[in-house]
Amino acid sequence: MEQRATPTGIKVIIVGAGFAGLTAAIECYRKGHDVVLLESFPVLKPLGDIISFGPNAGRIVARWGNGSVVEQIYPISIKNKELKFFKYDGDFITAQQVPPQNPVTPFLNGHRGEIHEIVFNHAQKIGIDIRLGCRVLEYLEEEGRAGVRVNGETIWGDVVIGSDGVRSKARELVLGYTDKPKSSGYAIYRAWFDSEPLLKDPLTKHLVENGDTHTGWLGPEVHFLAASLKGGKDFSWVVTHKDEADIEESWSLPGKIEDALKVIDGWDPVVRRIVELTPECVDWKLVYRDPLPTWVSKGGRTCLAGDAAHPFLPTSIQGASQAMEDGCVLAACLQIGGKDNVPTAVRAYEKIRYGRCRRAQLLGEETRDMWHKADFDKVKEDPEKIKLKREDWLFLHDCEANTYEVYDDVAKELNGQVTSDAEQPIPRQTAVSA
Ligand SMILES: Cc1cc2nc3c(=O)[nH]c(=O)nc-3n(C[C@H](O)[C@H](O)[C@H](O)COP(=O)(O)OP(=O)(O)OC[C@H]3O[C@@H](n4cnc5c(N)ncnc54)[C@H](O)[C@@H]3O)c2cc1C
């Protein structure tokens, strides 16, 4: 089912079974570590709507179960050939071609809950100790070990990975303070539904009648992205817009269709009809968080991964991919470092990941600004200006191979240091889902 390296004797406690935690768990298993994965949800639910994994993450998933995990995701993943862009009033701008799929580095884009279920089931099948209904209330660390308090029990290990999402509790131990989110000035209405009503409507049927499509409409401070998937049977849209509200409770709240319609007042009738025909939507607020000064505790045995470490803007289209890279790199660092060098391995993980991740985060701000502040006269002359960047440094990166290549040098450098220090520049803020 899954190839496993020689056992390392390293016990890894992972908190949170999102894509960061599940990837860390599967990769730690593959690298020979012992894993306990704790998740607060009492049962698995297919939550969310559209999510994307770039080829840099597809490469990680493609190795699991001899390709069987990707084989399960392919049928539910989008198969569009191009991404069409329109100005908000309906003027066609350009079509960006989608490169053909590569089985080694597949691009995966589909329903978050459905993809999550496939990855979760794989982790369970290979025998990872996943414990649902386990909300970690406290993180502990002392000389030579780290642990968590959960359901009245204390569990100790060699290392704890806090992959507990945007409202991470692990962050408190790592940083030594609670960092509060701030309003970003943006929010997203988003929806996923059966495309039947769109097929019946002459204005929208072209979006779903011939299989999968991906379309964007761009306006001042607003963009609308729509996708049809599963041969056009399912439909998803997101509209990012200005919003000053502040929330902390949930990643999403119920939204109102009439509020979403206000955001696209005067837009292309096709966009308006899509929203009018949508049964329900959610309201996903975006809040700012400063990039964290470090992802690793002073003792080096507790670290952050995924959204807990580095929240992403949706326009980066890399949040889940970078969460996967974290898990993969961390597992490899622990394997190379071995049981006697866990703190160095964990600090090496941070050093290898921090700068790359920050660069990917900033791409999200660039894309948002490129779309929201587009000068359409200039875009008409040069439509390349609004196309999504598909950069080789991001997409062609093999994070596992790179870790094996650079680990020794990174560890040597770190061993001259007393405590972990993220040495990369920490400029601007980054917006995240609240
Ligand atoms: C329910 C849900 C729906 C989402 N839907 C979308 C979507 O439609 N589109 C999209 O782009 N992104 C979505 N996201 C966000 C996206 O999954 C992440 O941004 C990205 O995949 C990074 O994943 P992560 O594992 O770091 O964080 P998350 O996916 O947020 O996972 C964190 C996990 O940690 C668990 N957890 C938190 N605190 C504790 C604790 N104290 N003890 C134990 N477990 C804990 C949470 O229950 C969660 O399962 C969603 C996230 C969630 C949780």
CSV table of C-alpha atoms and ligand atoms in Angstrom, one decimal:
chain,number,residue,atom,x,y,z
A,1,MET,CA,0.0,0.0,0.0
A,2,GLU,CA,2.7,2.4,1.0
A,3,GLN,CA,6.5,2.1,0.9
A,4,ARG,CA,8.1,2.6,4.3
A,5,ALA,CA,11.8,3.5,5.1
A,6,THR,CA,13.7,1.8,8.0
A,7,PRO,CA,12.1,2.7,11.3
A,8,THR,CA,13.7,5.8,13.0
A,9,GLY,CA,12.1,5.4,16.5
A,10,ILE,CA,11.0,9.0,16.3
A,11,LYS,CA,7.5,9.5,17.7
A,12,VAL,CA,5.7,12.3,16.0
A,13,ILE,CA,2.5,13.8,17.4
A,14,ILE,CA,0.5,15.7,14.8
A,15,VAL,CA,-2.4,18.0,15.7
A,16,GLY,CA,-5.0,18.7,13.0
A,17,ALA,CA,-6.0,16.5,10.1
A,18,GLY,CA,-6.2,19.1,7.4
A,19,PHE,CA,-4.0,18.8,4.4
A,20,ALA,CA,-0.9,19.9,6.4
A,21,GLY,CA,-1.5,17.3,9.2
A,22,LEU,CA,-2.5,14.5,6.8
A,23,THR,CA,0.5,15.1,4.6
A,24,ALA,CA,2.9,15.2,7.6
A,25,ALA,CA,1.3,12.0,8.9
A,26,ILE,CA,1.6,10.1,5.6
A,27,GLU,CA,5.1,11.4,4.9
A,28,CYS,CA,6.3,10.6,8.5
A,29,TYR,CA,4.9,7.1,8.1
A,30,ARG,CA,6.8,6.7,4.7
A,31,LYS,CA,10.0,8.0,6.3
A,32,GLY,CA,9.8,5.4,9.1
A,33,HIS,CA,8.6,7.6,12.1
A,34,ASP,CA,5.8,6.6,14.5
A,35,VAL,CA,2.8,8.8,14.1
A,36,VAL,CA,-0.2,9.8,16.2
A,37,LEU,CA,-2.6,12.2,14.5
A,38,LEU,CA,-5.1,14.1,16.7
A,39,GLU,CA,-8.1,15.9,15.2
A,40,SER,CA,-10.8,17.8,17.0
A,41,PHE,CA,-13.6,16.9,14.5
A,42,PRO,CA,-15.5,13.9,15.9
A,43,VAL,CA,-16.3,12.6,12.4
A,44,LEU,CA,-15.0,13.3,8.9
A,45,LYS,CA,-17.3,15.6,6.9
A,46,PRO,CA,-16.8,16.6,3.3
A,47,LEU,CA,-16.6,20.3,4.1
A,48,GLY,CA,-15.7,23.3,1.9
A,49,ASP,CA,-15.8,23.9,-1.8
A,50,ILE,CA,-13.1,24.5,-4.4
A,51,ILE,CA,-9.5,24.0,-3.6
A,52,SER,CA,-6.3,23.7,-5.8
A,53,PHE,CA,-3.1,21.8,-5.6
A,54,GLY,CA,-0.3,23.0,-7.8
A,55,PRO,CA,2.1,20.5,-9.5
A,56,ASN,CA,4.6,21.0,-6.6
A,57,ALA,CA,2.0,19.4,-4.3
A,58,GLY,CA,0.7,17.0,-7.0
A,59,ARG,CA,4.2,15.6,-7.1
A,60,ILE,CA,3.9,14.7,-3.3
A,61,VAL,CA,0.5,13.1,-3.7
A,62,ALA,CA,1.5,11.2,-6.9
A,63,ARG,CA,4.0,9.2,-4.8
A,64,TRP,CA,1.4,7.9,-2.3
A,65,GLY,CA,0.1,4.4,-2.7
A,66,ASN,CA,2.0,3.9,-6.0
A,67,GLY,CA,-0.1,6.5,-7.6
A,68,SER,CA,-3.4,5.2,-6.3
A,69,VAL,CA,-4.3,8.4,-4.4
A,70,VAL,CA,-4.0,10.6,-7.5
A,71,GLU,CA,-5.9,8.0,-9.5
A,72,GLN,CA,-8.8,8.5,-7.1
A,73,ILE,CA,-8.6,12.3,-7.3
A,74,TYR,CA,-8.3,12.6,-11.1
A,75,PRO,CA,-12.0,11.8,-11.8
A,76,ILE,CA,-13.3,14.6,-9.5
A,77,SER,CA,-10.6,17.1,-10.5
A,78,ILE,CA,-11.3,19.9,-13.1
A,79,LYS,CA,-10.3,19.1,-16.7
A,80,ASN,CA,-10.5,22.5,-18.4
A,81,LYS,CA,-8.2,23.3,-21.3
A,82,GLU,CA,-8.1,27.0,-20.7
A,83,LEU,CA,-9.0,29.8,-18.2
A,84,LYS,CA,-11.0,32.5,-20.0
A,85,PHE,CA,-10.8,36.1,-18.7
A,86,PHE,CA,-13.5,38.7,-19.1
A,87,LYS,CA,-13.8,42.3,-18.0
A,88,TYR,CA,-16.5,42.7,-15.5
A,89,ASP,CA,-18.9,44.1,-18.1
A,90,GLY,CA,-18.5,40.9,-20.3
A,91,ASP,CA,-15.8,42.1,-22.7
A,92,PHE,CA,-13.6,39.1,-23.5
A,93,ILE,CA,-10.0,39.7,-22.6
A,94,THR,CA,-8.0,36.5,-23.2
A,95,ALA,CA,-7.8,32.7,-22.7
A,96,GLN,CA,-4.9,31.3,-20.8
A,97,GLN,CA,-4.1,27.7,-21.9
A,98,VAL,CA,-3.8,25.1,-19.2
A,99,PRO,CA,-0.7,22.9,-19.7
A,100,PRO,CA,-1.4,19.2,-20.3
A,101,GLN,CA,-1.4,17.0,-17.2
A,102,ASN,CA,1.9,15.3,-16.2
A,103,PRO,CA,1.5,12.1,-14.1
A,104,VAL,CA,4.6,13.0,-12.0
A,105,THR,CA,3.5,16.5,-11.2
A,106,PRO,CA,-0.3,16.6,-11.6
A,107,PHE,CA,-2.3,19.7,-11.1
A,108,LEU,CA,-5.4,18.9,-8.9
A,109,ASN,CA,-8.4,21.1,-8.4
A,110,GLY,CA,-11.7,20.0,-7.0
A,111,HIS,CA,-14.0,19.9,-4.0
A,112,ARG,CA,-12.0,20.3,-0.8
A,113,GLY,CA,-14.1,17.9,1.2
A,114,GLU,CA,-14.0,15.2,-1.5
A,115,ILE,CA,-10.2,15.4,-2.0
A,116,HIS,CA,-9.7,15.6,1.8
A,117,GLU,CA,-11.7,12.4,2.2
A,118,ILE,CA,-9.6,10.5,-0.3
A,119,VAL,CA,-6.3,11.6,1.5
A,120,PHE,CA,-7.8,10.9,4.9
A,121,ASN,CA,-8.9,7.4,3.8
A,122,HIS,CA,-5.4,6.7,2.5
A,123,ALA,CA,-3.8,7.7,5.8
A,124,GLN,CA,-6.3,5.5,7.6
A,125,LYS,CA,-5.7,2.5,5.2
A,126,ILE,CA,-2.0,2.5,5.7
A,127,GLY,CA,-2.5,2.2,9.4
A,128,ILE,CA,-1.8,5.7,10.7
A,129,ASP,CA,-3.1,6.1,14.3
A,130,ILE,CA,-5.7,8.8,13.7
A,131,ARG,CA,-7.7,9.9,16.7
A,132,LEU,CA,-10.9,11.9,16.0
A,133,GLY,CA,-12.7,13.9,18.7
A,134,CYS,CA,-9.4,14.9,20.2
A,135,ARG,CA,-9.2,18.7,20.7
A,136,VAL,CA,-5.8,19.5,22.0
A,137,LEU,CA,-6.1,22.0,24.8
A,138,GLU,CA,-2.4,22.4,25.8
A,139,TYR,CA,1.0,22.1,24.2
A,140,LEU,CA,3.9,21.0,26.5
A,141,GLU,CA,7.6,20.9,26.0
A,142,GLU,CA,10.5,20.0,28.2
A,143,GLU,CA,14.1,18.8,27.8
A,144,GLY,CA,14.1,15.9,25.4
A,145,ARG,CA,10.4,15.7,24.7
A,146,ALA,CA,7.2,17.5,23.6
A,147,GLY,CA,3.6,16.6,24.2
A,148,VAL,CA,0.0,17.6,24.3
A,149,ARG,CA,-2.9,17.5,26.7
A,150,VAL,CA,-6.1,16.0,25.2
A,151,ASN,CA,-9.2,14.5,26.6
A,152,GLY,CA,-7.7,14.5,30.1
A,153,GLU,CA,-4.6,12.6,29.0
A,154,THR,CA,-1.0,13.8,28.3
A,155,ILE,CA,0.7,12.3,25.3
A,156,TRP,CA,4.5,12.7,24.9
A,157,GLY,CA,6.6,12.3,21.8
A,158,ASP,CA,9.9,13.4,20.3
A,159,VAL,CA,8.3,16.2,18.4
A,160,VAL,CA,4.8,17.9,18.1
A,161,ILE,CA,3.6,19.3,14.8
A,162,GLY,CA,0.9,22.0,15.3
A,163,SER,CA,-0.9,21.8,12.0
A,164,ASP,CA,-4.0,23.1,13.7
A,165,GLY,CA,-5.1,25.8,11.1
A,166,VAL,CA,-5.5,29.6,11.1
A,167,ARG,CA,-6.6,29.8,14.7
A,168,SER,CA,-3.7,27.6,15.9
A,169,LYS,CA,-3.3,27.0,19.6
A,170,ALA,CA,0.2,25.6,19.0
A,171,ARG,CA,1.2,29.1,18.0
A,172,GLU,CA,1.0,30.3,21.6
A,173,LEU,CA,3.7,27.9,22.7
A,174,VAL,CA,5.9,28.5,19.7
A,175,LEU,CA,5.6,32.3,19.8
A,176,GLY,CA,5.2,32.8,23.6
A,177,TYR,CA,2.2,35.1,22.9
A,178,THR,CA,-1.3,35.1,21.2
A,179,ASP,CA,-1.3,36.8,17.8
A,180,LYS,CA,-4.6,38.3,16.9
A,181,PRO,CA,-5.9,38.5,13.3
A,182,LYS,CA,-6.7,42.0,11.8
A,183,SER,CA,-9.2,43.0,9.2
A,184,SER,CA,-7.8,42.7,5.7
A,185,GLY,CA,-10.5,44.8,4.0
A,186,TYR,CA,-11.5,41.8,1.8
A,187,ALA,CA,-14.0,38.9,2.0
A,188,ILE,CA,-15.2,36.1,-0.4
A,189,TYR,CA,-18.7,34.8,-1.2
A,190,ARG,CA,-18.3,31.2,-2.4
A,191,ALA,CA,-20.6,28.5,-3.6
A,192,TRP,CA,-20.7,24.9,-4.9
A,193,PHE,CA,-23.8,23.3,-6.3
A,194,ASP,CA,-25.4,21.0,-8.9
A,195,SER,CA,-25.2,22.8,-12.3
A,196,GLU,CA,-28.6,21.7,-13.5
A,197,PRO,CA,-30.2,25.2,-13.2
A,198,LEU,CA,-27.4,26.7,-15.2
A,199,LEU,CA,-27.8,24.1,-18.0
A,200,LYS,CA,-31.4,25.0,-18.4
A,201,ASP,CA,-30.7,28.8,-18.7
A,202,PRO,CA,-29.7,30.1,-22.2
A,203,LEU,CA,-27.4,32.7,-20.6
A,204,THR,CA,-25.3,30.2,-18.6
A,205,LYS,CA,-25.6,26.8,-20.4
A,206,HIS,CA,-22.4,27.4,-22.4
A,207,LEU,CA,-20.5,27.2,-19.1
A,208,VAL,CA,-21.6,23.6,-18.3
A,209,GLU,CA,-22.9,21.9,-21.4
A,210,ASN,CA,-19.6,20.8,-22.9
A,211,GLY,CA,-17.7,19.6,-19.9
A,212,ASP,CA,-15.4,21.5,-17.5
A,213,THR,CA,-14.8,25.2,-17.9
A,214,HIS,CA,-12.9,27.8,-15.9
A,215,THR,CA,-13.7,31.5,-16.2
A,216,GLY,CA,-12.7,34.8,-14.5
A,217,TRP,CA,-14.3,38.2,-14.6
A,218,LEU,CA,-12.2,41.1,-13.3
A,219,GLY,CA,-13.4,44.4,-12.0
A,220,PRO,CA,-12.1,47.2,-9.7
A,221,GLU,CA,-11.4,45.7,-6.3
A,222,VAL,CA,-13.5,42.6,-7.2
A,223,HIS,CA,-12.9,39.4,-9.1
A,224,PHE,CA,-15.3,36.5,-9.8
A,225,LEU,CA,-14.0,33.0,-10.7
A,226,ALA,CA,-16.3,30.3,-11.9
A,227,ALA,CA,-15.6,26.6,-12.6
A,228,SER,CA,-17.6,23.7,-13.8
A,229,LEU,CA,-16.3,20.3,-12.8
A,230,LYS,CA,-17.1,16.6,-13.2
A,231,GLY,CA,-18.0,17.0,-16.9
A,232,GLY,CA,-19.9,20.2,-16.1
A,233,LYS,CA,-22.2,18.5,-13.6
A,234,ASP,CA,-21.0,20.5,-10.5
A,235,PHE,CA,-20.4,24.3,-10.4
A,236,SER,CA,-18.4,26.5,-8.1
A,237,TRP,CA,-17.9,30.2,-7.9
A,238,VAL,CA,-16.0,32.6,-5.7
A,239,VAL,CA,-16.2,36.4,-5.6
A,240,THR,CA,-13.5,38.3,-3.7
A,241,HIS,CA,-14.5,41.8,-2.8
A,242,LYS,CA,-14.0,44.7,-0.4
A,243,ASP,CA,-15.3,44.1,3.2
A,244,GLU,CA,-14.3,45.7,6.4
A,245,ALA,CA,-16.0,43.2,8.8
A,246,ASP,CA,-13.9,41.4,11.4
A,247,ILE,CA,-14.7,37.8,12.3
A,248,GLU,CA,-12.8,35.2,14.3
A,249,GLU,CA,-15.4,32.5,14.8
A,250,SER,CA,-15.3,30.3,11.7
A,251,TRP,CA,-13.6,29.8,8.4
A,252,SER,CA,-17.0,30.5,6.8
A,253,LEU,CA,-20.4,31.8,7.7
A,254,PRO,CA,-23.7,31.5,5.8
A,255,GLY,CA,-23.8,34.2,3.1
A,256,LYS,CA,-26.8,35.9,1.4
A,257,ILE,CA,-27.3,35.7,-2.4
A,258,GLU,CA,-28.7,39.2,-2.4
A,259,ASP,CA,-25.5,40.5,-0.8
A,260,ALA,CA,-23.4,38.7,-3.3
A,261,LEU,CA,-25.5,40.3,-6.1
A,262,LYS,CA,-24.8,43.7,-4.7
A,263,VAL,CA,-21.1,43.2,-5.1
A,264,ILE,CA,-21.6,42.5,-8.9
A,265,ASP,CA,-24.1,45.2,-9.5
A,266,GLY,CA,-23.9,46.3,-13.2
A,267,TRP,CA,-21.7,43.3,-14.2
A,268,ASP,CA,-22.0,40.9,-17.1
A,269,PRO,CA,-25.5,39.4,-17.1
A,270,VAL,CA,-23.9,36.0,-17.3
A,271,VAL,CA,-22.3,36.5,-13.9
A,272,ARG,CA,-25.4,37.9,-12.4
A,273,ARG,CA,-27.4,34.9,-13.6
A,274,ILE,CA,-24.9,32.4,-12.2
A,275,VAL,CA,-25.4,34.0,-8.8
A,276,GLU,CA,-29.2,34.3,-9.1
A,277,LEU,CA,-29.4,30.6,-9.9
A,278,THR,CA,-27.2,29.6,-6.9
A,279,PRO,CA,-29.1,27.9,-4.1
A,280,GLU,CA,-26.9,29.1,-1.3
A,281,CYS,CA,-23.4,30.6,-0.6
A,282,VAL,CA,-21.0,31.1,2.2
A,283,ASP,CA,-19.3,34.3,3.4
A,284,TRP,CA,-15.6,33.7,3.9
A,285,LYS,CA,-14.0,36.7,5.6
A,286,LEU,CA,-10.3,37.4,5.1
A,287,VAL,CA,-8.2,38.7,7.9
A,288,TYR,CA,-4.6,39.8,8.0
A,289,ARG,CA,-1.9,38.1,10.0
A,290,ASP,CA,1.7,39.2,10.2
A,291,PRO,CA,4.2,36.6,9.0
A,292,LEU,CA,5.4,34.8,12.1
A,293,PRO,CA,8.9,35.5,13.3
A,294,THR,CA,9.4,31.8,13.7
A,295,TRP,CA,7.6,28.4,13.3
A,296,VAL,CA,9.7,26.6,15.9
A,297,SER,CA,9.6,26.6,19.7
A,298,LYS,CA,12.7,27.6,21.6
A,299,GLY,CA,13.4,24.0,22.5
A,300,GLY,CA,13.0,22.9,18.9
A,301,ARG,CA,10.5,20.1,19.6
A,302,THR,CA,7.3,21.9,18.7
A,303,CYS,CA,6.7,23.4,15.3
A,304,LEU,CA,3.9,24.8,13.1
A,305,ALA,CA,2.9,23.6,9.7
A,306,GLY,CA,0.3,24.7,7.1
A,307,ASP,CA,-2.0,27.6,7.8
A,308,ALA,CA,-0.9,27.6,11.5
A,309,ALA,CA,2.5,28.7,10.3
A,310,HIS,CA,1.8,30.7,7.2
A,311,PRO,CA,-1.7,31.8,6.2
A,312,PHE,CA,-2.3,32.3,2.5
A,313,LEU,CA,-4.4,34.6,0.3
A,314,PRO,CA,-6.7,32.5,-2.0
A,315,THR,CA,-5.2,34.4,-5.0
A,316,SER,CA,-1.9,32.7,-4.4
A,317,ILE,CA,-3.6,29.4,-5.2
A,318,GLN,CA,-0.9,27.7,-3.1
A,319,GLY,CA,-2.2,27.5,0.5
A,320,ALA,CA,-2.9,23.8,0.5
A,321,SER,CA,0.2,23.1,-1.7
A,322,GLN,CA,2.6,24.8,0.7
A,323,ALA,CA,0.9,23.0,3.6
A,324,MET,CA,1.7,19.7,1.9
A,325,GLU,CA,5.3,20.8,1.2
A,326,ASP,CA,5.7,21.5,5.0
A,327,GLY,CA,4.7,18.0,5.9
A,328,CYS,CA,6.9,16.4,3.3
A,329,VAL,CA,10.0,18.5,4.2
A,330,LEU,CA,9.5,18.0,7.9
A,331,ALA,CA,9.3,14.2,7.6
A,332,ALA,CA,12.4,14.1,5.5
A,333,CYS,CA,14.4,16.4,7.9
A,334,LEU,CA,13.5,14.2,10.8
A,335,GLN,CA,14.6,11.1,8.9
A,336,ILE,CA,17.9,12.5,7.9
A,337,GLY,CA,18.6,14.1,11.3
A,338,GLY,CA,17.6,11.0,13.3
A,339,LYS,CA,16.2,10.5,16.8
A,340,ASP,CA,19.3,12.1,18.4
A,341,ASN,CA,19.0,15.4,16.4
A,342,VAL,CA,15.3,16.2,16.5
A,343,PRO,CA,15.6,20.0,17.4
A,344,THR,CA,18.2,20.5,14.6
A,345,ALA,CA,16.0,18.7,12.1
A,346,VAL,CA,13.0,20.8,13.1
A,347,ARG,CA,14.9,24.0,12.7
A,348,ALA,CA,16.3,22.8,9.4
A,349,TYR,CA,12.7,22.3,8.3
A,350,GLU,CA,11.9,25.9,9.1
A,351,LYS,CA,15.0,27.2,7.4
A,352,ILE,CA,14.4,25.2,4.2
A,353,ARG,CA,10.7,26.2,4.0
A,354,TYR,CA,10.5,29.8,5.3
A,355,GLY,CA,11.8,31.8,2.4
A,356,ARG,CA,10.2,29.7,-0.3
A,357,CYS,CA,6.8,29.8,1.5
A,358,ARG,CA,7.0,33.6,1.9
A,359,ARG,CA,7.7,34.0,-1.8
A,360,ALA,CA,4.6,32.0,-2.6
A,361,GLN,CA,2.5,34.0,-0.1
A,362,LEU,CA,3.5,37.3,-1.8
A,363,LEU,CA,2.5,35.9,-5.2
A,364,GLY,CA,-1.1,36.0,-3.8
A,365,GLU,CA,-0.9,39.7,-3.1
A,366,GLU,CA,0.6,40.3,-6.6
A,367,THR,CA,-2.2,38.4,-8.3
A,368,ARG,CA,-4.9,40.1,-6.3
A,369,ASP,CA,-3.5,43.6,-7.1
A,370,MET,CA,-2.9,42.6,-10.8
A,371,TRP,CA,-6.6,41.8,-11.1
A,372,HIS,CA,-8.2,44.3,-8.8
A,373,LYS,CA,-6.2,47.3,-10.1
A,374,ALA,CA,-6.1,46.3,-13.8
A,375,ASP,CA,-5.9,49.2,-16.3
A,376,PHE,CA,-8.2,47.7,-18.9
A,377,ASP,CA,-6.9,49.9,-21.8
A,378,LYS,CA,-3.4,48.5,-21.1
A,379,VAL,CA,-4.7,45.0,-20.6
A,380,LYS,CA,-6.4,45.2,-24.0
A,381,GLU,CA,-3.0,46.0,-25.6
A,382,ASP,CA,-1.2,43.2,-23.6
A,383,PRO,CA,-3.6,40.6,-22.1
A,384,GLU,CA,-0.5,38.7,-20.7
A,385,LYS,CA,-0.8,41.3,-17.9
A,386,ILE,CA,-3.6,39.5,-16.2
A,387,LYS,CA,-2.7,35.9,-16.8
A,388,LEU,CA,-1.9,33.7,-13.8
A,389,LYS,CA,1.8,33.3,-13.2
A,390,ARG,CA,3.0,29.7,-13.6
A,391,GLU,CA,6.5,30.1,-12.3
A,392,ASP,CA,9.0,27.2,-12.6
A,393,TRP,CA,10.6,27.9,-9.2
A,394,LEU,CA,7.2,27.3,-7.7
A,395,PHE,CA,5.7,24.5,-9.8
A,396,LEU,CA,8.7,22.4,-10.7
A,397,HIS,CA,10.2,22.3,-7.2
A,398,ASP,CA,10.6,18.8,-5.7
A,399,CYS,CA,10.6,19.6,-2.0
A,400,GLU,CA,11.6,16.1,-1.0
A,401,ALA,CA,14.6,15.8,-3.3
A,402,ASN,CA,15.6,19.4,-2.4
A,403,THR,CA,15.6,18.5,1.4
A,404,TYR,CA,17.9,15.5,0.8
A,405,GLU,CA,20.2,17.7,-1.2
A,406,VAL,CA,20.5,20.7,1.2
A,407,TYR,CA,19.9,19.2,4.7
A,408,ASP,CA,23.5,18.7,5.6
A,409,ASP,CA,24.6,22.2,4.8
A,410,VAL,CA,21.6,23.7,6.6
A,411,ALA,CA,22.1,21.6,9.7
A,412,LYS,CA,25.8,22.5,9.8
A,413,GLU,CA,24.9,26.2,9.6
A,414,LEU,CA,22.3,25.8,12.3
A,415,ASN,CA,24.6,23.9,14.7
A,416,GLY,CA,26.6,27.1,15.0
A,417,GLN,CA,23.4,28.8,16.4
A,418,VAL,CA,21.9,28.8,19.9
A,419,THR,CA,18.2,29.1,19.1
A,420,SER,CA,16.1,28.9,16.0
A,421,ASP,CA,15.9,32.1,14.0
A,422,ALA,CA,13.9,32.6,10.8
A,423,GLU,CA,16.5,34.5,8.8
A,424,GLN,CA,14.5,35.5,5.8
A,425,PRO,CA,13.1,39.0,5.3
A,426,ILE,CA,9.7,39.4,6.9
A,427,PRO,CA,8.0,42.2,4.9
A,428,ARG,CA,4.3,43.0,4.4
A,429,GLN,CA,1.3,41.3,5.9
A,430,THR,CA,-0.6,38.3,4.5
A,431,ALA,CA,-4.4,37.9,4.4
A,432,VAL,CA,-5.9,34.6,5.5
A,433,SER,CA,-9.3,33.0,5.9
A,434,ALA,CA,-10.7,34.0,9.3
B,1,LIG,C1,-13.7,22.9,7.3
B,1,LIG,C2,-12.7,23.5,6.4
B,1,LIG,C3,-13.1,23.8,5.1
B,1,LIG,C4,-12.3,24.5,4.2
B,1,LIG,N1,-12.7,24.8,3.0
B,1,LIG,C5,-11.9,25.3,2.1
B,1,LIG,C6,-12.2,25.6,0.7
B,1,LIG,O1,-13.3,25.3,0.3
B,1,LIG,N2,-11.3,26.1,-0.1
B,1,LIG,C7,-10.1,26.4,0.3
B,1,LIG,O2,-9.3,26.9,-0.5
B,1,LIG,N3,-9.7,26.2,1.6
B,1,LIG,C8,-10.5,25.7,2.5
B,1,LIG,N4,-10.1,25.5,3.7
B,1,LIG,C9,-8.8,25.9,4.1
B,1,LIG,C10,-7.7,24.9,3.6
B,1,LIG,O3,-8.1,23.6,3.8
B,1,LIG,C11,-6.4,25.3,4.2
B,1,LIG,O4,-6.2,26.6,4.0
B,1,LIG,C12,-5.2,24.6,3.6
B,1,LIG,O5,-5.5,23.3,3.0
B,1,LIG,C13,-4.1,24.4,4.6
B,1,LIG,O6,-4.5,23.3,5.5
B,1,LIG,P1,-4.1,23.2,7.0
B,1,LIG,O7,-4.1,21.7,7.2
B,1,LIG,O8,-3.0,24.0,7.4
B,1,LIG,O9,-5.3,23.8,7.8
B,1,LIG,P2,-6.9,23.3,7.9
B,1,LIG,O10,-7.4,22.8,6.7
B,1,LIG,O11,-7.6,24.5,8.5
B,1,LIG,O12,-6.8,22.1,9.0
B,1,LIG,C14,-6.6,22.3,10.4
B,1,LIG,C15,-7.2,21.2,11.1
B,1,LIG,O13,-6.8,21.3,12.5
B,1,LIG,C16,-7.9,20.9,13.3
B,1,LIG,N5,-7.7,21.5,14.6
B,1,LIG,C17,-7.7,22.8,14.9
B,1,LIG,N6,-7.4,23.0,16.2
B,1,LIG,C18,-7.3,21.8,16.8
B,1,LIG,C19,-7.0,21.3,18.1
B,1,LIG,N7,-6.8,22.2,19.1
B,1,LIG,N8,-6.9,20.0,18.3
B,1,LIG,C20,-7.1,19.1,17.3
B,1,LIG,N9,-7.4,19.5,16.0
B,1,LIG,C21,-7.5,20.8,15.8
B,1,LIG,C22,-9.1,21.5,12.5
B,1,LIG,O14,-10.3,20.9,12.9
B,1,LIG,C23,-8.7,21.2,11.1
B,1,LIG,O15,-9.1,19.9,10.7
B,1,LIG,C24,-11.0,24.8,4.7
B,1,LIG,C25,-10.5,24.5,6.0
B,1,LIG,C26,-11.4,23.8,6.8
B,1,LIG,C27,-10.9,23.5,8.2
